[in-house]
C-alpha positions as semicolon CSV with decimal commas, in nm:
position;residue;x (nm);y (nm);z (nm)
1;M;-0,270;-2,394;-2,731
2;A;-0,296;-2,028;-2,805
3;N;-0,279;-1,769;-2,524
4;E;-0,633;-1,635;-2,563
5;R;-0,600;-1,429;-2,246
6;I;-0,379;-1,183;-2,440
7;R;-0,615;-1,163;-2,739
8;G;-0,919;-1,127;-2,510
9;A;-0,754;-0,849;-2,304
10;I;-0,661;-0,656;-2,627
11;V;-1,015;-0,683;-2,760
12;A;-1,170;-0,578;-2,426
13;S;-0,948;-0,275;-2,420
14;G;-1,082;-0,164;-2,762
15;L;-0,741;-0,190;-2,929
16;K;-0,629;-0,371;-3,242
17;L;-0,320;-0,581;-3,278
18;E;-0,171;-0,316;-3,508
19;Q;-0,225;-0,047;-3,248
20;V;-0,070;-0,257;-2,974
21;A;0,230;-0,334;-3,195
22;E;0,283;0,033;-3,278
23;R;0,275;0,138;-2,915
24;L;0,522;-0,134;-2,820
25;G;0,744;-0,068;-3,112
26;V;0,720;-0,420;-3,255
27;S;0,556;-0,571;-3,561
28;P;0,191;-0,696;-3,556
29;K;0,329;-1,043;-3,647
30;T;0,534;-1,040;-3,321
31;V;0,222;-0,969;-3,115
32;E;0,033;-1,243;-3,301
33;R;0,309;-1,489;-3,221
34;W;0,285;-1,411;-2,850
35;I;-0,074;-1,525;-2,882
36;S;-0,047;-1,820;-3,119
37;E;0,285;-1,951;-2,976
38;P;0,270;-1,928;-2,597
39;R;0,622;-2,057;-2,555
40;R;0,748;-1,752;-2,748
41;K;0,717;-1,501;-2,466
42;P;0,812;-1,132;-2,498
43;Y;1,091;-0,969;-2,304
44;R;0,995;-0,865;-1,957
45;R;0,972;-0,498;-2,048
46;F;0,718;-0,585;-2,320
47;Q;0,518;-0,793;-2,075
48;Y;0,482;-0,502;-1,833
49;A;0,405;-0,254;-2,107
50;L;0,137;-0,474;-2,262
51;A;-0,015;-0,556;-1,921
52;S;-0,034;-0,182;-1,837
53;M;-0,185;-0,100;-2,181
54;V;-0,469;-0,353;-2,142
55;Q;-0,502;-0,302;-1,767
56;R;-0,433;-0,663;-1,668
57;E;-0,172;-0,814;-1,443
58;V;0,131;-0,982;-1,597
59;S;0,050;-1,299;-1,412
60;Y;-0,296;-1,299;-1,571
61;L;-0,157;-1,274;-1,926
62;W;0,124;-1,516;-1,859
63;P;0,020;-1,733;-1,557
64;D;0,336;-1,934;-1,540
65;E;0,573;-1,644;-1,586
66;R;0,637;-1,511;-1,237
67;T;0,749;-1,659;-0,911
68;S;0,556;-1,599;-0,593
69;E;0,848;-1,393;-0,466
70;E;0,828;-1,163;-0,764
71;V;0,456;-1,118;-0,724
72;T;0,492;-1,041;-0,354
73;E;0,771;-0,791;-0,418
74;S;0,575;-0,609;-0,688
75;S;0,251;-0,605;-0,484
76;S;0,422;-0,458;-0,181
77;S;0,495;-0,150;-0,396
78;E;0,121;-0,110;-0,452
79;L;0,055;-0,017;-0,089
80;I;0,085;0,358;-0,038
81;R;-0,042;0,352;0,319
82;L;-0,231;0,139;0,567
83;Y;-0,474;0,305;0,810
84;P;-0,585;0,104;1,114
85;H;-0,931;0,268;1,103
86;R;-1,122;0,470;0,851
87;S;-1,179;0,728;1,126
88;V;-0,808;0,821;1,120
89;V;-0,789;0,873;0,744
90;P;-0,739;1,247;0,675
91;Q;-1,078;1,408;0,606
92;D;-0,977;1,537;0,268
93;A;-0,827;1,205;0,150
94;W;-1,128;1,118;-0,059
95;V;-1,152;1,454;-0,224
96;K;-0,782;1,440;-0,306
97;L;-0,815;1,094;-0,448
98;Y;-1,105;1,182;-0,676
99;S;-0,965;1,519;-0,779
100;N;-0,721;1,337;-1,004
101;A;-0,982;1,115;-1,173
102;Q;-0,984;1,125;-1,551
103;T;-1,116;0,783;-1,658
104;H;-1,250;0,611;-1,344
105;F;-1,451;0,770;-1,062
106;D;-1,612;0,480;-0,873
107;V;-1,781;0,446;-0,535
108;L;-1,877;0,098;-0,415
109;V;-2,042;0,089;-0,072
110;Y;-2,347;-0,020;0,120
111;S;-2,438;0,336;0,224
112;G;-2,119;0,545;0,248
113;F;-2,351;0,794;0,423
114;W;-2,065;1,002;0,572
115;L;-1,943;1,088;0,220
116;T;-2,292;1,212;0,112
117;E;-2,263;1,490;0,369
118;D;-1,936;1,631;0,240
119;A;-2,011;1,948;0,032
120;R;-1,663;1,940;-0,121
121;F;-1,733;1,585;-0,254
122;H;-2,057;1,698;-0,408
123;R;-1,888;1,996;-0,572
124;L;-1,611;1,767;-0,707
125;V;-1,867;1,529;-0,859
126;R;-2,027;1,823;-1,043
127;E;-1,688;1,945;-1,165
128;K;-1,584;1,592;-1,292
129;S;-1,923;1,546;-1,455
130;A;-1,881;1,874;-1,640
131;A;-1,527;1,762;-1,746
132;G;-1,674;1,442;-1,901
133;V;-1,541;1,195;-1,639
134;P;-1,767;0,887;-1,605
135;I;-1,887;0,857;-1,240
136;R;-2,035;0,543;-1,100
137;F;-2,207;0,505;-0,766
138;M;-2,292;0,156;-0,637
139;L;-2,499;0,141;-0,317
140;G;-2,662;-0,156;-0,151
141;A;-3,026;-0,231;-0,232
142;P;-3,197;-0,131;0,103
143;D;-3,431;-0,429;0,114
144;S;-3,177;-0,686;0,004
145;R;-3,067;-0,975;0,225
146;A;-2,705;-0,862;0,199
147;V;-2,785;-0,523;0,348
148;A;-2,991;-0,685;0,630
149;V;-2,700;-0,919;0,719
150;R;-2,458;-0,629;0,720
151;G;-2,690;-0,437;0,948
152;E;-2,696;-0,728;1,185
153;D;-2,320;-0,765;1,170
154;E;-2,265;-0,400;1,262
155;G;-2,532;-0,420;1,534
156;I;-2,758;-0,158;1,381
157;G;-3,017;-0,392;1,222
158;A;-3,271;-0,228;0,990
159;A;-3,100;0,111;1,031
160;M;-2,857;0,004;0,756
161;G;-3,134;0,017;0,499
162;G;-3,237;0,355;0,634
163;K;-2,886;0,489;0,596
164;I;-2,884;0,385;0,230
165;R;-3,218;0,558;0,165
166;N;-3,091;0,871;0,335
167;A;-2,768;0,857;0,137
168;L;-2,965;0,841;-0,189
169;V;-3,176;1,139;-0,084
170;N;-2,857;1,335;-0,016
171;Y;-2,727;1,234;-0,361
172;G;-3,056;1,346;-0,516
173;P;-2,913;1,662;-0,682
174;L;-2,649;1,448;-0,853
175;F;-2,902;1,223;-1,036
176;G;-2,923;1,324;-1,401
177;L;-2,586;1,492;-1,423
178;P;-2,398;1,396;-1,743
179;G;-2,191;1,080;-1,700
180;V;-2,319;1,014;-1,344
181;E;-2,486;0,676;-1,294
182;F;-2,626;0,513;-0,987
183;R;-2,686;0,144;-0,940
184;L;-2,809;-0,077;-0,651
185;H;-2,646;-0,407;-0,569
186;D;-2,729;-0,699;-0,343
187;T;-2,370;-0,824;-0,318
188;T;-2,204;-0,935;0,001
189;L;-1,935;-0,672;0,032
190;Y;-1,615;-0,750;0,213
191;N;-1,477;-0,403;0,139
192;S;-1,607;-0,065;0,037
193;I;-1,399;0,047;-0,260
194;Y;-1,334;0,407;-0,367
195;R;-1,147;0,419;-0,697
196;A;-0,997;0,699;-0,900
197;D;-0,806;0,583;-1,203
198;D;-0,501;0,394;-1,081
199;E;-0,545;0,460;-0,712
200;L;-0,811;0,333;-0,467
201;L;-0,901;0,325;-0,100
202;A;-1,032;-0,015;0,023
203;N;-1,215;0,001;0,351
204;G;-1,248;-0,343;0,495
205;H;-1,569;-0,478;0,659
206;V;-1,508;-0,643;0,990
207;Y;-1,770;-0,842;1,182
208;G;-1,914;-0,666;1,476
209;V;-1,782;-0,315;1,406
210;G;-1,881;-0,029;1,180
211;A;-1,680;0,044;0,866
212;Y;-1,540;0,361;1,034
213;M;-1,347;0,139;1,276
214;A;-1,218;-0,101;1,007
215;P;-0,877;-0,075;0,826
216;V;-0,828;0,116;0,502
217;L;-0,572;0,027;0,234
218;H;-0,452;0,308;0,003
219;L;-0,333;0,129;-0,313
220;Q;-0,188;0,229;-0,646
221;R;-0,161;0,026;-0,967
222;V;0,201;-0,090;-1,021
223;P;0,314;-0,298;-1,314
224;G;0,349;-0,657;-1,195
225;G;0,144;-0,601;-0,880
226;E;-0,180;-0,783;-0,818
227;L;-0,346;-0,606;-0,519
228;F;-0,500;-0,317;-0,711
229;G;-0,626;-0,541;-0,987
230;T;-0,798;-0,773;-0,739
231;Y;-1,005;-0,493;-0,591
232;A;-1,067;-0,322;-0,930
233;E;-1,194;-0,647;-1,092
234;S;-1,418;-0,713;-0,793
235;L;-1,572;-0,363;-0,834
236;E;-1,639;-0,438;-1,198
237;R;-1,822;-0,761;-1,122
238;V;-2,052;-0,575;-0,879
239;W;-2,122;-0,308;-1,136
240;E;-2,221;-0,557;-1,403
241;S;-2,471;-0,732;-1,177
242;A;-2,620;-0,416;-1,019
243;R;-2,948;-0,251;-1,115
244;R;-2,956;0,098;-1,259
245;I;-3,175;0,366;-1,093
246;T;-3,249;0,715;-1,215
247;S;-3,395;0,869;-0,896
248;P;-3,360;0,810;-0,520
249;T;-3,715;0,676;-0,489
250;E;-3,639;0,383;-0,721
251;C;-3,460;0,212;-0,426
252;E;-3,790;0,095;-0,284
253;G;-3,860;-0,267;-0,353
254;A;-3,509;-0,324;-0,498
């Protein structure tokens, strides 16, 4: 049976077999054999190079290739730092993270209200928009069941929906900027995710406490690691199911 994961990942990345082969320094027939003859696996250096090229994990392209020890070792290199609470993360960490964004500038939250009050962050969004960087904001739909439950979990009830509405008002000047898109989701979030290219901050959600008291993982994409990819793929699934809005007032009735 052919390894369609490789073919699918190449197609999804917008590349052709010939382009992949050229970048790897092999022939197109060699790449085709990796797909049509699963037992004919490439050398490890080609596995890592191809996985990085199509932004997939090695273990996804070749599920039976790596041992659990290898996966654990690679994934441990993805962790840059662990913060016990979001409140102890340096105030400029988010601005520093997004200042390097070239291809991905993503914010996945329920409200993320504290970030909407940072003038430096607003300025950075404008700068990145002008530079042609795609910017995606995903906030919770204020009237959704998921938001109501999260409000109850944090002990603030309906105030959670209010925080989202206020956050959207604060983001009002950013609506309509080139490349900036807002969407509302009704997903049960277990983490808020802030991604810039191959780095991200994942702020866990813990029952009974606000996100500012929950841990934050600072992760980087590392060939062979699987932590970064897990969070990044989750973010994409939320984006695909979320509803686009073009003004702060469109949140009503979402």
